[in-house]
Coordinates of C-alpha atoms and ligand atoms in Angstrom, one line a residue:
X1 CA 98.2 76.3 116.3
X2 CA 96.2 73.4 118.6
X3 CA 95.0 73.7 122.1
X4 CA 97.1 71.9 123.9
X5 CA 100.1 73.9 122.1
X6 CA 99.0 77.0 123.0
X7 CA 99.4 75.9 126.9
X8 CA 102.3 74.5 126.4
X9 CA 104.2 75.4 129.2
X10 CA 102.1 74.7 131.1
X11 CA 101.9 71.4 130.0
X12 CA 105.3 70.7 130.5
X13 CA 105.4 72.1 134.0
X14 CA 103.1 69.0 134.8
X15 CA 104.4 66.4 133.0
X16 CA 107.6 67.0 134.6
X17 CA 105.6 67.3 138.1
X18 CA 103.3 64.2 137.2
X19 CA 106.7 62.3 136.5
X20 CA 108.7 63.1 139.6
X21 CA 105.9 61.6 141.8
X22 CA 105.6 58.6 140.5
X23 CA 109.0 58.3 139.2
X24 CA 108.2 57.4 135.6
X25 CA 108.2 59.3 132.4
X26 CA 105.6 60.9 131.2
X27 CA 104.7 62.5 127.7
X28 CA 101.1 64.5 125.9
X29 CA 100.8 64.3 122.5
X30 CA 98.4 66.3 120.2
X31 CA 95.6 66.1 117.9
X32 CA 98.1 66.6 115.4
X33 CA 100.7 64.0 116.9
X34 CA 103.8 66.6 117.8
X35 CA 104.6 66.2 120.9
X36 CA 103.8 68.4 123.1
X37 CA 105.8 67.9 126.3
X38 CA 107.7 64.7 127.8
X39 CA 110.0 64.0 130.7
X40 CA 113.3 62.1 130.1
X41 CA 114.2 61.0 126.1
X42 CA 111.0 62.7 125.7
X43 CA 112.7 66.3 126.3
X44 CA 114.6 67.0 123.5
X45 CA 111.6 65.8 121.4
X46 CA 109.1 68.5 122.1
X47 CA 107.5 70.0 118.8
X48 CA 108.6 67.7 116.9
X49 CA 106.3 65.0 115.1
X50 CA 105.8 61.6 116.3
X51 CA 106.7 59.4 114.0
X52 CA 105.3 55.3 114.2
X53 CA 102.3 56.2 116.2
X54 CA 100.3 53.7 114.9
X55 CA 99.0 53.5 118.7
X56 CA 98.7 56.8 119.1
X57 CA 96.4 57.4 116.3
X58 CA 94.5 54.9 117.2
X59 CA 93.4 56.7 120.3
X60 CA 93.1 59.8 119.1
X61 CA 90.5 57.9 116.1
X62 CA 88.2 55.5 118.8
X63 CA 88.9 58.1 121.7
X64 CA 89.6 55.5 123.8
X65 CA 92.4 54.7 126.4
X66 CA 94.8 52.0 125.5
X67 CA 97.9 50.3 126.6
X68 CA 100.8 48.3 125.3
X69 CA 102.4 45.8 127.7
X70 CA 105.3 44.0 125.3
X71 CA 105.3 46.5 122.0
X72 CA 107.5 43.4 121.1
X73 CA 104.4 41.0 121.1
X74 CA 101.8 44.0 121.0
X75 CA 99.1 44.3 117.9
X76 CA 99.8 48.3 117.4
X77 CA 103.1 48.1 116.7
X78 CA 102.8 45.1 114.9
X79 CA 104.6 46.0 111.2
X80 CA 106.7 48.5 112.6
X81 CA 109.1 49.1 110.8
X82 CA 111.3 50.3 114.5
X83 CA 109.8 47.6 116.6
X84 CA 113.1 45.7 117.6
X85 CA 114.5 49.1 118.0
X86 CA 112.0 51.4 119.9
X87 CA 113.0 52.4 123.3
X88 CA 109.7 52.4 124.5
X89 CA 109.0 49.3 126.1
X90 CA 105.5 49.9 127.6
X91 CA 102.9 52.1 127.3
X92 CA 99.6 53.5 128.8
X93 CA 97.9 56.5 127.4
X94 CA 95.1 58.3 127.8
X95 CA 93.3 60.5 125.0
X96 CA 92.9 64.3 126.4
X97 CA 89.0 65.6 125.4
X98 CA 87.8 69.1 124.9
X99 CA 84.1 69.5 123.6
X100 CA 83.3 65.8 123.2
X101 CA 86.2 65.9 120.2
X102 CA 89.9 64.2 121.1
X103 CA 92.7 67.1 121.7
X104 CA 95.9 65.2 122.6
X105 CA 97.2 62.3 124.3
X106 CA 97.9 61.9 127.7
X107 CA 100.7 58.7 128.3
X108 CA 103.1 56.8 130.7
X109 CA 106.1 55.5 129.3
X110 CA 108.4 52.6 130.5
X111 CA 111.7 53.0 128.5
X112 CA 113.1 50.2 131.3
X113 CA 112.2 46.8 132.1
X114 CA 111.5 48.0 136.0
X115 CA 109.3 51.0 134.4
X116 CA 107.4 49.0 132.8
X117 CA 107.1 46.1 135.4
X118 CA 106.2 49.1 137.7
X119 CA 104.2 49.9 134.9
X120 CA 102.0 46.2 134.6
X121 CA 102.1 45.6 138.0
X122 CA 100.3 48.9 138.9
X123 CA 98.2 49.4 135.3
X124 CA 94.6 49.8 136.8
X125 CA 95.6 52.8 139.3
X126 CA 97.6 54.4 136.5
X127 CA 95.0 54.4 134.1
X128 CA 92.9 55.7 136.9
X129 CA 95.6 58.6 137.3
X130 CA 96.1 59.1 133.8
X131 CA 92.2 59.6 133.5
X132 CA 92.3 62.2 135.9
X133 CA 94.7 64.1 134.4
X134 CA 93.1 64.3 131.3
X135 CA 89.8 66.2 133.1
X136 CA 92.2 68.3 134.7
X137 CA 93.9 69.1 131.2
X138 CA 90.3 69.9 130.0
X139 CA 89.0 71.9 132.5
X140 CA 92.4 73.5 131.8
X141 CA 91.9 74.1 128.7
X142 CA 88.7 75.4 129.3
X143 CA 89.6 78.4 131.9
X144 CA 92.5 79.3 129.4
X145 CA 90.1 79.1 126.4
X146 CA 87.2 81.8 128.8
X147 CA 90.6 84.0 129.6
X148 CA 92.0 84.3 126.1
X149 CA 88.0 85.7 125.3
X150 CA 88.0 88.1 127.9
X151 CA 91.3 89.5 127.0
X152 CA 90.4 89.6 123.3
X153 CA 87.2 91.7 124.7
X154 CA 89.2 93.6 126.8
X155 CA 91.7 94.3 124.2
X156 CA 88.1 95.4 121.6
X157 CA 87.1 98.0 124.6
X158 CA 90.1 99.3 124.7
X159 CA 91.2 100.3 120.9
X160 CA 87.2 101.0 120.6
X161 CA 88.3 104.0 124.0
X162 CA 91.0 105.2 121.1
X163 CA 88.5 106.3 119.1
X164 CA 89.5 104.8 115.9
X165 CA 89.9 100.8 115.5
X166 CA 89.4 99.3 112.2
X167 CA 87.9 95.7 111.7
X168 CA 88.8 94.4 107.9
X169 CA 91.3 92.4 106.2
X170 CA 90.0 92.9 102.9
X171 CA 92.3 94.7 100.1
X172 CA 90.0 97.9 99.7
X173 CA 90.2 98.2 103.3
X174 CA 93.7 97.3 103.6
X175 CA 95.0 99.7 100.5
X176 CA 92.7 102.5 102.2
X177 CA 94.1 102.5 106.0
X178 CA 97.6 101.7 104.0
X179 CA 97.0 105.7 103.0
X180 CA 95.9 106.9 106.3
X181 CA 98.7 105.7 108.2
X182 CA 100.9 106.8 105.8
X183 CA 100.3 110.3 105.5
X184 CA 99.5 111.0 109.7
X185 CA 102.5 112.3 110.0
X186 CA 102.3 115.1 107.3
X187 CA 100.8 118.3 107.1
X188 CA 98.9 117.3 104.0
X189 CA 95.0 118.2 103.8
X190 CA 93.4 115.1 103.7
X191 CA 89.8 114.0 101.6
X192 CA 87.7 111.1 102.3
X193 CA 85.2 109.8 100.4
X194 CA 82.4 107.2 101.0
X195 CA 79.1 106.6 101.3
X196 CA 77.6 107.4 104.9
X197 CA 78.9 105.0 107.7
X198 CA 82.1 103.7 105.8
X199 CA 84.2 105.2 108.7
X200 CA 85.6 108.5 107.5
X201 CA 85.0 109.5 111.1
X202 CA 87.6 106.9 112.4
X203 CA 89.9 107.2 110.3
X204 CA 90.4 111.0 110.9
X205 CA 91.0 109.7 113.8
X206 CA 93.3 107.3 113.1
X207 CA 94.8 109.8 111.5
X208 CA 95.1 112.8 113.7
X209 CA 96.2 110.3 116.8
X210 CA 99.0 108.6 114.3
X211 CA 100.4 112.7 113.8
X212 CA 102.4 114.8 115.7
X213 CA 99.5 117.1 116.6
X214 CA 98.1 114.2 119.0
X215 CA 98.5 115.7 121.5
X216 CA 96.0 118.4 121.4
X217 CA 92.3 117.9 120.4
X218 CA 91.2 117.4 117.0
X219 CA 88.5 119.4 116.2
X220 CA 85.5 118.1 114.0
X221 CA 82.8 119.5 112.8
X222 CA 79.8 118.7 110.6
X223 CA 79.1 121.3 107.7
X224 CA 75.5 120.2 107.2
X225 CA 74.2 120.0 110.6
X226 CA 75.1 123.9 110.8
X227 CA 72.1 126.1 110.0
X228 CA 73.9 127.5 107.3
X229 CA 73.9 131.4 108.4
X230 CA 75.9 130.0 111.2
X231 CA 78.8 128.3 109.7
X232 CA 80.8 131.0 108.7
X233 CA 80.7 132.3 112.4
X234 CA 81.2 129.0 114.1
X235 CA 84.7 128.0 111.9
X236 CA 85.6 131.6 111.5
X237 CA 84.8 133.7 115.1
X238 CA 83.4 137.3 114.8
X239 CA 84.6 140.3 116.6
X240 CA 82.4 142.2 118.7
X241 CA 79.6 143.7 117.0
X242 CA 80.5 142.3 113.8
X243 CA 76.1 141.4 113.8
X244 CA 73.8 141.9 115.5
X245 CA 73.4 139.5 118.4
X246 CA 77.4 139.8 118.7
X247 CA 78.3 138.7 121.9
X248 CA 80.5 141.1 124.2
X249 CA 84.2 140.4 123.4
X250 CA 83.1 138.5 120.3
X251 CA 84.7 134.6 119.6
X252 CA 86.8 132.8 118.8
X253 CA 86.2 130.2 115.2
X254 CA 86.6 126.6 115.1
X255 CA 89.6 127.3 112.8
X256 CA 91.5 129.5 115.8
X257 CA 90.6 126.6 118.0
X258 CA 91.8 124.1 116.4
X259 CA 95.1 126.1 116.1
X260 CA 98.7 123.6 116.4
X261 CA 96.1 121.0 115.9
X262 CA 93.8 118.7 113.2
X263 CA 90.2 120.2 111.6
X264 CA 87.7 117.9 110.7
X265 CA 85.5 118.8 108.1
X266 CA 82.8 115.8 107.8
X267 CA 80.3 116.8 104.6
X268 CA 82.2 119.2 103.0
X269 CA 79.7 118.9 99.8
X270 CA 77.5 121.0 101.9
X271 CA 79.8 123.5 102.9
X272 CA 77.7 127.6 101.8
X273 CA 79.7 128.5 98.5
X274 CA 80.4 132.2 100.6
X275 CA 82.1 130.1 103.3
X276 CA 84.2 128.0 100.3
X277 CA 85.8 130.6 99.6
X278 CA 87.2 131.7 103.2
X279 CA 87.7 128.2 103.5
X280 CA 89.8 128.7 100.2
X281 CA 91.9 131.5 101.9
X282 CA 92.5 130.0 105.0
X283 CA 94.0 126.8 103.6
X284 CA 96.0 129.0 100.9
X285 CA 97.4 131.4 103.7
X286 CA 97.3 129.4 106.7
X287 CA 95.1 132.8 108.3
X288 CA 91.7 133.4 109.6
X289 CA 90.4 136.2 109.6
X290 CA 87.1 137.2 112.6
X291 CA 83.8 138.2 110.9
X292 CA 83.4 142.0 111.4
X293 CA 87.8 141.8 112.4
X294 CA 90.7 143.3 110.5
X295 CA 93.7 141.7 110.9
X296 CA 94.2 138.4 109.8
X297 CA 95.4 135.8 112.8
X298 CA 97.9 132.6 111.4
X299 CA 97.0 129.8 112.3
X300 CA 98.5 126.7 112.3
X301 CA 96.0 123.6 111.6
X302 CA 96.3 120.6 109.1
X303 CA 92.9 120.0 107.3
X304 CA 91.4 116.6 107.1
X305 CA 87.5 116.7 105.5
X306 CA 85.0 114.2 104.1
X307 CA 82.0 113.9 101.9
X308 CA 79.5 110.8 100.9
X309 CA 78.4 113.4 97.9
X310 CA 79.8 113.4 94.7
X311 CA 81.8 116.1 94.6
X312 CA 83.1 116.3 90.9
X313 CA 78.9 116.6 89.4
X314 CA 78.9 119.0 92.3
X315 CA 81.6 121.9 90.9
X316 CA 80.6 120.3 87.1
X317 CA 77.2 122.2 88.5
X318 CA 78.3 125.2 90.4
X319 CA 77.6 123.8 94.1
X320 CA 81.2 123.7 95.2
X321 CA 84.4 126.1 94.3
X322 CA 86.3 123.8 92.0
X323 CA 89.6 125.6 92.9
X324 CA 89.0 124.8 96.4
X325 CA 87.5 121.3 95.6
X326 CA 91.3 120.8 93.8
X327 CA 92.6 122.5 97.3
X328 CA 91.2 119.5 99.7
X329 CA 91.8 117.1 97.1
X330 CA 95.4 116.5 97.9
X331 CA 95.4 113.0 99.4
X332 CA 91.7 111.3 98.6
X333 CA 91.6 108.2 100.3
X334 CA 88.5 106.2 99.5
X335 CA 86.6 104.2 102.1
X336 CA 84.6 101.4 100.0
X337 CA 80.9 100.6 101.5
X338 CA 80.7 97.0 103.0
X339 CA 78.6 95.6 100.0
X340 CA 82.2 95.9 98.5
X341 CA 83.7 93.8 100.8
X342 CA 81.6 91.6 101.9
X343 CA 84.4 90.0 103.3
X344 CA 85.3 91.8 106.5
X345 CA 81.5 90.7 107.4
X346 CA 83.4 87.8 109.5
X347 CA 85.3 90.0 111.4
X348 CA 83.3 92.8 111.9
X349 CA 80.7 90.7 113.1
X350 CA 83.1 88.7 115.5
X351 CA 84.2 92.2 117.1
X352 CA 81.2 94.3 117.6
X353 CA 79.9 90.4 119.3
X354 CA 82.8 90.7 121.1
X355 CA 81.9 95.0 121.9
X356 CA 78.2 94.5 123.0
X357 CA 79.3 91.5 125.2
X358 CA 81.5 93.8 127.0
X359 CA 78.9 97.0 126.8
X360 CA 76.0 94.6 127.7
X361 CA 77.0 92.6 129.8
X362 CA 76.6 89.3 127.5
X363 CA 78.1 86.2 126.2
X364 CA 76.7 86.1 122.8
X365 CA 79.2 83.7 121.3
X366 CA 79.0 83.9 117.2
X367 CA 76.3 83.6 114.8
X368 CA 74.6 80.4 112.7
X369 CA 76.3 79.7 109.5
X370 CA 72.3 80.6 108.2
X371 CA 72.1 84.1 109.6
X372 CA 75.9 84.5 108.4
X373 CA 74.9 83.8 104.6
X374 CA 72.2 85.9 105.1
X375 CA 74.2 88.7 106.6
X376 CA 76.6 88.6 103.9
X377 CA 73.5 88.4 100.9
X378 CA 72.4 91.8 102.7
X379 CA 73.2 94.5 100.7
X380 CA 74.3 97.3 104.0
X381 CA 72.6 100.4 102.4
X382 CA 74.0 102.0 106.0
X383 CA 77.2 100.6 105.5
X384 CA 78.8 99.2 109.0
X385 CA 77.3 101.8 111.2
X386 CA 74.0 99.5 110.2
X387 CA 75.9 96.8 111.4
X388 CA 77.2 97.6 114.1
X389 CA 73.4 98.6 115.0
X390 CA 72.1 95.1 114.2
X391 CA 74.5 93.6 116.5
X392 CA 73.5 95.4 118.8
X393 CA 69.7 94.6 118.7
X394 CA 70.7 91.1 117.8
X395 CA 73.0 91.5 121.4
X396 CA 69.2 92.3 122.9
X397 CA 66.4 90.4 121.8
X398 CA 68.7 86.8 120.8
X399 CA 67.3 84.4 123.3
X400 CA 70.7 82.0 123.1
X401 CA 74.7 82.4 123.0
X402 CA 74.3 81.9 118.8
X403 CA 72.4 84.3 117.0
X404 CA 69.9 82.6 114.1
X405 CA 68.9 83.3 111.1
X406 CA 65.0 84.0 112.4
X407 CA 66.4 86.4 115.6
X408 CA 67.1 88.7 111.8
X409 CA 65.2 91.7 111.6
X410 CA 62.6 90.7 109.1
X411 CA 63.9 93.3 106.2
X412 CA 67.6 92.2 106.6
X413 CA 65.7 88.4 105.7
X414 CA 63.6 90.0 103.2
X415 CA 66.3 92.4 101.3
X416 CA 69.3 90.3 101.4
X417 CA 68.4 89.4 97.7
X418 CA 71.4 86.7 97.9
X419 CA 73.3 86.1 94.2
X420 CA 70.6 83.9 93.0
X421 CA 72.9 83.5 89.6
X422 CA 73.2 80.2 89.4
X423 CA 70.4 79.2 91.1
X424 CA 67.7 76.8 89.9
X425 CA 64.1 78.2 90.7
X426 CA 63.3 75.6 93.0
X427 CA 66.5 76.0 94.9
X428 CA 65.6 80.2 95.1
X429 CA 62.0 78.7 96.3
X430 CA 63.1 76.6 98.8
X431 CA 66.2 79.0 100.2
X432 CA 62.4 81.4 100.4
X433 CA 60.6 78.7 102.3
X434 CA 63.1 77.8 104.8
X435 CA 63.9 81.8 106.1
X436 CA 60.3 82.8 105.9
X437 CA 59.4 79.4 108.3
X438 CA 62.5 79.8 110.5
X439 CA 61.7 83.1 111.0
X440 CA 58.1 82.2 111.7
X441 CA 58.6 79.2 114.0
X442 CA 60.2 80.7 116.7
X443 CA 62.9 77.8 118.6
X444 CA 60.9 75.5 121.2
X445 CA 57.2 76.9 119.7
X446 CA 54.9 74.7 121.3
X447 CA 52.2 71.9 120.1
X448 CA 50.0 75.0 120.1
X449 CA 51.1 77.3 118.5
X450 CA 53.0 75.0 115.4
X451 CA 49.1 74.5 114.8
X452 CA 48.4 77.6 114.7
X453 CA 51.0 78.8 112.5
X454 CA 50.0 75.4 109.9
X455 CA 46.7 77.2 110.4
X456 CA 47.7 81.3 109.5
X457 CA 49.9 79.8 106.9
X458 CA 47.0 77.9 105.7
X459 CA 48.5 74.5 105.3
X460 CA 48.2 71.3 106.7
X461 CA 50.2 70.4 110.1
X462 CA 51.4 67.2 108.4
X463 CA 52.9 70.0 105.5
X464 CA 54.5 72.0 108.4
X465 CA 56.0 69.9 110.0
X466 CA 57.3 67.7 107.1
X467 CA 58.7 71.1 106.1
X468 CA 60.1 72.1 109.6
X469 CA 62.2 68.9 109.0
X470 CA 63.5 69.2 105.8
X471 CA 65.1 72.7 107.6
X472 CA 66.1 71.4 110.3
X473 CA 64.3 73.5 112.3
X474 CA 62.2 71.0 114.4
Ligands
LIG1 N1 86.3 99.6 109.5 C1 85.6 99.9 110.5 N2 85.8 98.8 111.7 C2 85.2 99.1 112.8 N3 84.1 99.8 113.3 C3 84.1 100.8 111.9 C4 84.5 100.7 110.8 N4 83.9 101.2 109.9 C5 83.0 102.1 110.5 N5 82.4 101.7 111.4 C6 82.1 101.8 112.7 O1 80.4 102.6 112.2 C7 80.3 103.3 112.5 C8 80.4 104.7 111.4 O2 81.6 104.7 110.8 P1 81.5 107.1 110.7 O3 81.4 107.3 111.9 O4 83.6 106.8 110.9 O5 81.2 106.2 109.2 P2 81.5 107.7 108.1 O6 81.9 107.6 107.3 O7 82.2 109.3 109.0 O8 80.1 107.7 108.3 P3 79.4 109.5 108.1 O9 78.9 109.6 106.7 O10 77.4 109.2 107.5 O11 79.4 110.3 108.9 C9 81.1 104.0 113.6 O12 80.6 103.3 115.0 C10 82.3 103.4 113.1 O13 83.4 102.8 114.8

């Protein structure tokens, strides 16, 4: 949608007001020559493409105002087959700009001789008026864009507050989200697989939030974070006197706590074997037995578990119970590593820029093409978590509104071994040279700093300047 079309209803009200004050007809077209607003006979043609638009086309290209005072004689209309039947007798038009580019045209039209006379007599004033209106429209475009940006950012924060908001349009991610949403309402066990930082926990949160259990808190346990000797009591609870140091009246375990809700068992591969046996019983019989307890306690829970380990290999090696593996692996969902879905990167970067803008009160606008290329070439071993942290870092250290290649941390620039398959050696060397130089020369570096750099690099000043010029780094 063009910039003007986005504020169409405002523009239509605006031209109506101008038309009634000046007693003329007014129209506005966008840069695709679609009529955005119009009065008189053009009120019925809103949304239609203006044909026979030599004159408008010229204004869009030249960015200069123009007028037709006699359509039968005007050069702009020469050769137009509609010239003899055209309803427009005269026309004064002015371009509408945004950031220096022409985004549309505002024009006053005379359909009758009387209107044409009025236009001719007051042409200078009309042009001045259109110019003023064009500036007003331009500022309206900026205000609306700023508002839209703010709304988007608020939406980002709102989504993040829900605890899950997936960004990513790749087929692989879409498929994972589709399955997650589809199984949310069921009570079946979900097994989330994927490297660290790929979004397993937010997937668990999403499934819980979309389930009928959402009114109760999801209980999350990181099996790798609890000391082995405490896992059992943490999960299943214990009775008074169950072991030395046991609390008076015992303690409720996480499974009991999750009754009626969802339990998320993260890093399930780290669950000790004896605890695995107890977990199997919980899953098969829907009961828990506290340590030192004698009677089973019925529970209603939905289990979501996750691991980044090769669990099949653990089963083979006897480190994970095979029967438990099959009992857990009912609905497997694979979260692909970021390096296998790089098409998600631009959206993720944009999302986290907006997120940290909001959080840190910054107004970062994006990433330069070179920086984006380098971020895309990087392998992201820490997946989305690593990317999120890098954006937070960049929001803190980058000076301009656009993240530049030179802002990126060295390890990313150096390790972004991009796909060099189709590159000649010269191109690879040039690419590397450009990255090294751009990470060394900060924007606005003084003459002295550049001279010092030439000295450090053991090249002449002339060579350094030639290279900086070549890579557009001056
Ligand atoms: N698709 C995504 N869109 C937006 N943010 C994401 C996405 N995937 C992951 N994140 C963010 O990355 C961070 C890590 O995600 P999460 O904790 O869900 O990963 P994980 O796979 O559970 O990692 P670990 O195995 O280390 O526990 C979180 O801050 C999360 O919000």
